[in-house]
Coordinates of C-alpha atoms in Angstrom, one line a residue:
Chain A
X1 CA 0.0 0.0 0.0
X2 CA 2.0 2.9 -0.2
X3 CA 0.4 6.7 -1.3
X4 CA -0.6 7.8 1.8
X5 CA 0.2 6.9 5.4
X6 CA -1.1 7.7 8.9
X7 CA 0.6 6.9 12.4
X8 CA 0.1 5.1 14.8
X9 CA -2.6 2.8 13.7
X10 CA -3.8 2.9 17.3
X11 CA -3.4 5.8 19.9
X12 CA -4.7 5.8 23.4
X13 CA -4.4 8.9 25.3
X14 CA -5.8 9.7 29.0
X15 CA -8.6 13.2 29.2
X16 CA -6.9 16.3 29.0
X17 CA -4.1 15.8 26.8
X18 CA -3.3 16.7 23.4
X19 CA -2.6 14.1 20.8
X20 CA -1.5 14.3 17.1
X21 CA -2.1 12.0 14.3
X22 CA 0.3 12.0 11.5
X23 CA -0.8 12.2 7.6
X24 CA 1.8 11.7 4.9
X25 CA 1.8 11.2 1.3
X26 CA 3.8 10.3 -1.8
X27 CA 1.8 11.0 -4.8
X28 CA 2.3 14.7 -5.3
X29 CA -1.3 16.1 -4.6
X30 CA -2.3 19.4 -3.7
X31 CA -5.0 18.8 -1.6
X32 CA -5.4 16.9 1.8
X33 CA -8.4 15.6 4.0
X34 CA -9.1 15.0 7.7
X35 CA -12.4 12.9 8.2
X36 CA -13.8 11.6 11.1
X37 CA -15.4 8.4 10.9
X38 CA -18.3 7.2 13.5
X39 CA -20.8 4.2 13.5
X40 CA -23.9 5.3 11.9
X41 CA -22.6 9.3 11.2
X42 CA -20.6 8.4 8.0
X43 CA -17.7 10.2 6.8
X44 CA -17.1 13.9 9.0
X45 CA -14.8 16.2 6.9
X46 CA -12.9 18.0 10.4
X47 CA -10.4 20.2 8.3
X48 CA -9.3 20.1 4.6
X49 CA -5.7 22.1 2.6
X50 CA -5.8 23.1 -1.0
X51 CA -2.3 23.9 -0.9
X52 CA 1.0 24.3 1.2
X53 CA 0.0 27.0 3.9
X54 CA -3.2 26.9 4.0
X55 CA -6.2 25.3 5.4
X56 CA -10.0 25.4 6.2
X57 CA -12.0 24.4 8.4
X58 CA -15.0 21.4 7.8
X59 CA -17.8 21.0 9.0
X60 CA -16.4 19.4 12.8
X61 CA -13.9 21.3 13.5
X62 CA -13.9 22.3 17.2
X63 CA -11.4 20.8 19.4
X64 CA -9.0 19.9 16.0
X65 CA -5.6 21.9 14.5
X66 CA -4.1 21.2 12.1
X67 CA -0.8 22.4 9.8
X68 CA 0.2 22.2 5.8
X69 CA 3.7 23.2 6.5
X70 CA 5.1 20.6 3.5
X71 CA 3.2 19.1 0.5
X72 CA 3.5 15.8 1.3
X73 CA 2.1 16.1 5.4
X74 CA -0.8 17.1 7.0
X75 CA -0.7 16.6 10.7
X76 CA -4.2 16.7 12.9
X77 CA -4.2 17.7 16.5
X78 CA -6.8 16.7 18.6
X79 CA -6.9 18.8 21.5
X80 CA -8.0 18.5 24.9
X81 CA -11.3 21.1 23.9
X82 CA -12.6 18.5 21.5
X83 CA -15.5 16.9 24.2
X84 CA -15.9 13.5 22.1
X85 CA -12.7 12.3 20.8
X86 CA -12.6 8.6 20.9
X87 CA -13.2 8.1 17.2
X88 CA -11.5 6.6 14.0
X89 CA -9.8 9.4 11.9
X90 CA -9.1 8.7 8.3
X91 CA -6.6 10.9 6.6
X92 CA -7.3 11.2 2.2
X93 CA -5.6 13.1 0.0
X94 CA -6.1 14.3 -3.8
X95 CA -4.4 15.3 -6.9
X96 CA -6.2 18.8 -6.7
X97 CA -8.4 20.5 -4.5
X98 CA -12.4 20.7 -5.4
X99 CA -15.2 18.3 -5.7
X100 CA -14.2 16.2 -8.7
X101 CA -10.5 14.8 -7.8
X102 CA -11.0 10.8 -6.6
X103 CA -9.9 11.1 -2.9
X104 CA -7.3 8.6 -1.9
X105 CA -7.2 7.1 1.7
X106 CA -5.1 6.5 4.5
X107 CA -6.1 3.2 6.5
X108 CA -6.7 5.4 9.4
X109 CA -5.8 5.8 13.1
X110 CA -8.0 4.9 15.8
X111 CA -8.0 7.0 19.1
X112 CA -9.5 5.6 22.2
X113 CA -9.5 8.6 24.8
X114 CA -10.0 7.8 28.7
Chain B
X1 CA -27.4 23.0 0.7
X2 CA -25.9 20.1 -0.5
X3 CA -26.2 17.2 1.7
X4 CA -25.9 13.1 0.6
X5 CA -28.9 11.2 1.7
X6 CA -28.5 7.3 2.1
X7 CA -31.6 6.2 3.8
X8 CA -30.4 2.4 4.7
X9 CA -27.8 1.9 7.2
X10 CA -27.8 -1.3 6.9
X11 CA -28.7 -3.9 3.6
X12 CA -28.6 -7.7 3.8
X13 CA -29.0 -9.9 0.8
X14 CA -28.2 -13.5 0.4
X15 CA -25.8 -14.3 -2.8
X16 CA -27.2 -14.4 -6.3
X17 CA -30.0 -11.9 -5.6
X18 CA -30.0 -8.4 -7.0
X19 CA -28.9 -5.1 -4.6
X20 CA -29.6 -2.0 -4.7
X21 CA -27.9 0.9 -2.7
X22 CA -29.6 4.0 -2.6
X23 CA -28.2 7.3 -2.8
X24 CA -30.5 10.5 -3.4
X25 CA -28.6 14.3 -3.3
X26 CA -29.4 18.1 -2.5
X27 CA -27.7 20.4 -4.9
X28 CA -29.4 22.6 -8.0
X29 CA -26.1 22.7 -10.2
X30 CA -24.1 19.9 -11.9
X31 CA -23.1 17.3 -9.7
X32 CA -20.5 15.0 -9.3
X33 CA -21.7 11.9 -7.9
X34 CA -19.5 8.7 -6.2
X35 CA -19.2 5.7 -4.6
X36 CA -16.6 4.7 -2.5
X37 CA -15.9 1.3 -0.8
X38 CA -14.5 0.0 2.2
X39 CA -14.1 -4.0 2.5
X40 CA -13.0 -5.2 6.0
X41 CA -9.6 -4.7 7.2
X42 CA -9.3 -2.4 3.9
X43 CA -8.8 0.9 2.8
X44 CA -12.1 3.1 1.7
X45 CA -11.3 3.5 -2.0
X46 CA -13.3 4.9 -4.9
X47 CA -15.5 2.2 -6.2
X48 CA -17.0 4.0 -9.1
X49 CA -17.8 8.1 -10.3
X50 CA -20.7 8.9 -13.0
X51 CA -19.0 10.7 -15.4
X52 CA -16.7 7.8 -16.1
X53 CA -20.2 5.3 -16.7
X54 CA -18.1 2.3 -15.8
X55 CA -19.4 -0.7 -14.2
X56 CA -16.6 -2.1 -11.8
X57 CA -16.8 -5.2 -10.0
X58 CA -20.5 -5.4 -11.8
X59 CA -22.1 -2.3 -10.1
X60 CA -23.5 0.3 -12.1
X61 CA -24.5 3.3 -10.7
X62 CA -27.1 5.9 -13.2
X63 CA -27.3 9.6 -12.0
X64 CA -31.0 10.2 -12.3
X65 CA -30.9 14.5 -12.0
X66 CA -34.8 14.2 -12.3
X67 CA -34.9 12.3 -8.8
X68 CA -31.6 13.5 -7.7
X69 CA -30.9 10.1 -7.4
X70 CA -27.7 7.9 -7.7
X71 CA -28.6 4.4 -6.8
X72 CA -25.8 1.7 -6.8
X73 CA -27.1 -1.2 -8.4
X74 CA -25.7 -5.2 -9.1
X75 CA -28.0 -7.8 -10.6
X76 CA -26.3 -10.7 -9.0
X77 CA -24.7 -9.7 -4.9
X78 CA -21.6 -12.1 -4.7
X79 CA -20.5 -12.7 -1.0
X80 CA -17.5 -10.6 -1.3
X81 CA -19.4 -7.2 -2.1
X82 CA -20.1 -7.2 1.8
X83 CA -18.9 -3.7 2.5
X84 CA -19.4 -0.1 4.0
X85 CA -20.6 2.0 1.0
X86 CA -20.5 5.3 0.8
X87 CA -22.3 8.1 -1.8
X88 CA -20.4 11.0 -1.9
X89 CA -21.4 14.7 -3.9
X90 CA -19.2 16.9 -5.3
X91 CA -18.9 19.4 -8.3
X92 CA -16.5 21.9 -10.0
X93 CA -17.4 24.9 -7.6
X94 CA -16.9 22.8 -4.6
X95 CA -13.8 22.7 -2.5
X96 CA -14.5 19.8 -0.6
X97 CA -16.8 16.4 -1.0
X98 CA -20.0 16.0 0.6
X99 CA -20.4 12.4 1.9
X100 CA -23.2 10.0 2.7
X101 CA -23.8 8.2 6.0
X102 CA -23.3 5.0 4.8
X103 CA -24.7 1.7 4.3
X104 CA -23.3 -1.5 4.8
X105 CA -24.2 -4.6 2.7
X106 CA -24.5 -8.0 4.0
X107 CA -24.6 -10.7 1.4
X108 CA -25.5 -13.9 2.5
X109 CA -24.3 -17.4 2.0

């Protein structure tokens, strides 16, 4: 598999404490993706980056930071304001930014908070 | 605004019998519509988009603008289609993709 990674596959974390979830890719695309994925609530789009240096917000994003400081990574923080943050987080990435570029994903990090 | 509708969480079939997985969409311009997979233990990966008017692994997917409808459809479930789908919007003046809730298909032995 290869494209696009994300660290640690698992994270466990105790309340209170910031965490951050690593997102790197290979394939030279613009555009990167945090999503959120819960039983029954789909696919939650937390932040997204068009390019290097910049970033917007989704439609979740309370409690989450991010940074585009290179091309090829886009790390997400989740911190300690986020009230529900036990949740698989899939990273996706594609070759531009907008609505009609196939998204490629990361297998995803699961974060159990206690 | 746009927003992905998939009204089935959950869809079980046994083998051999036809599926249907249905999608319906809120936006007044030209969409984009697709459907992306995720098989256990796998990556979610694109599955299939309308514009390309493919059929991969047998599904077919028509984009009905009438009904604002894009159903995924197979005539004949095979066991390994048991996945998490997902129907996913977007468009040339979006920035981002809107995405379904999901529904998982169960095909049965």
């Amino acid at each position: 598999d290869g494209g696009i990674t994300q660290s640690p596959k698992y994270l466990f974390r105790k309340e209170g404490q910031n965490v951050t979830l690593s997102c790197e890719q290979n394939l030279n695309h613009d555009a990167m993706y945090w999503y959120r994925q819960d039983p029954g609530q789909g696919l939650r789009l937390i932040y997204y980056s068009q390019i290097v240096n910049d970033f917007q917000k989704g439609d979740i994003a309370e409690g989450y930071s991010v940074s585009r400081e290179k091309k090829e990574s886009f790390p997400l923080t989740v911190t300690s304001a986020q009230k529900n943050p036990t949740a698989f987080y899939l990273c996706a990435s594609s070759m531009g930014a907008g609505g009609i570029y196939e998204q490629y994903f990361g297998p995803g990090t699961r974060l159990t908070v206690t | 605004a746009q927003r992905v509708t998939q009204p089935e969480k959950l869809l079980s079939v046994f083998k051999g019998a036809p599926v249907e997985l249905k999608c319906n969409y809120s936006y007044s311009g030209s969409p984009e519509l697709f459907w992306y997979v995720q098989y256990s233990r796998q990556r979610l990966q694109l599955l299939l988009r309308h514009i390309s008017r493919e059929s991969i692994k047998g599904f077919t997917a028509d984009l009905n603008k009438g009904e604002t409808s894009f159903h995924l459809k197979k005539p004949f479930a095979q066991e390994e289609d048991s996945a998490m789908y997902y129907c996913a919007l977007g468009g040339y003046n979006f920035n981002k993709f809107y995405f379904g809730s999901g529904t998982k298909l169960n095909v049965k032995p």
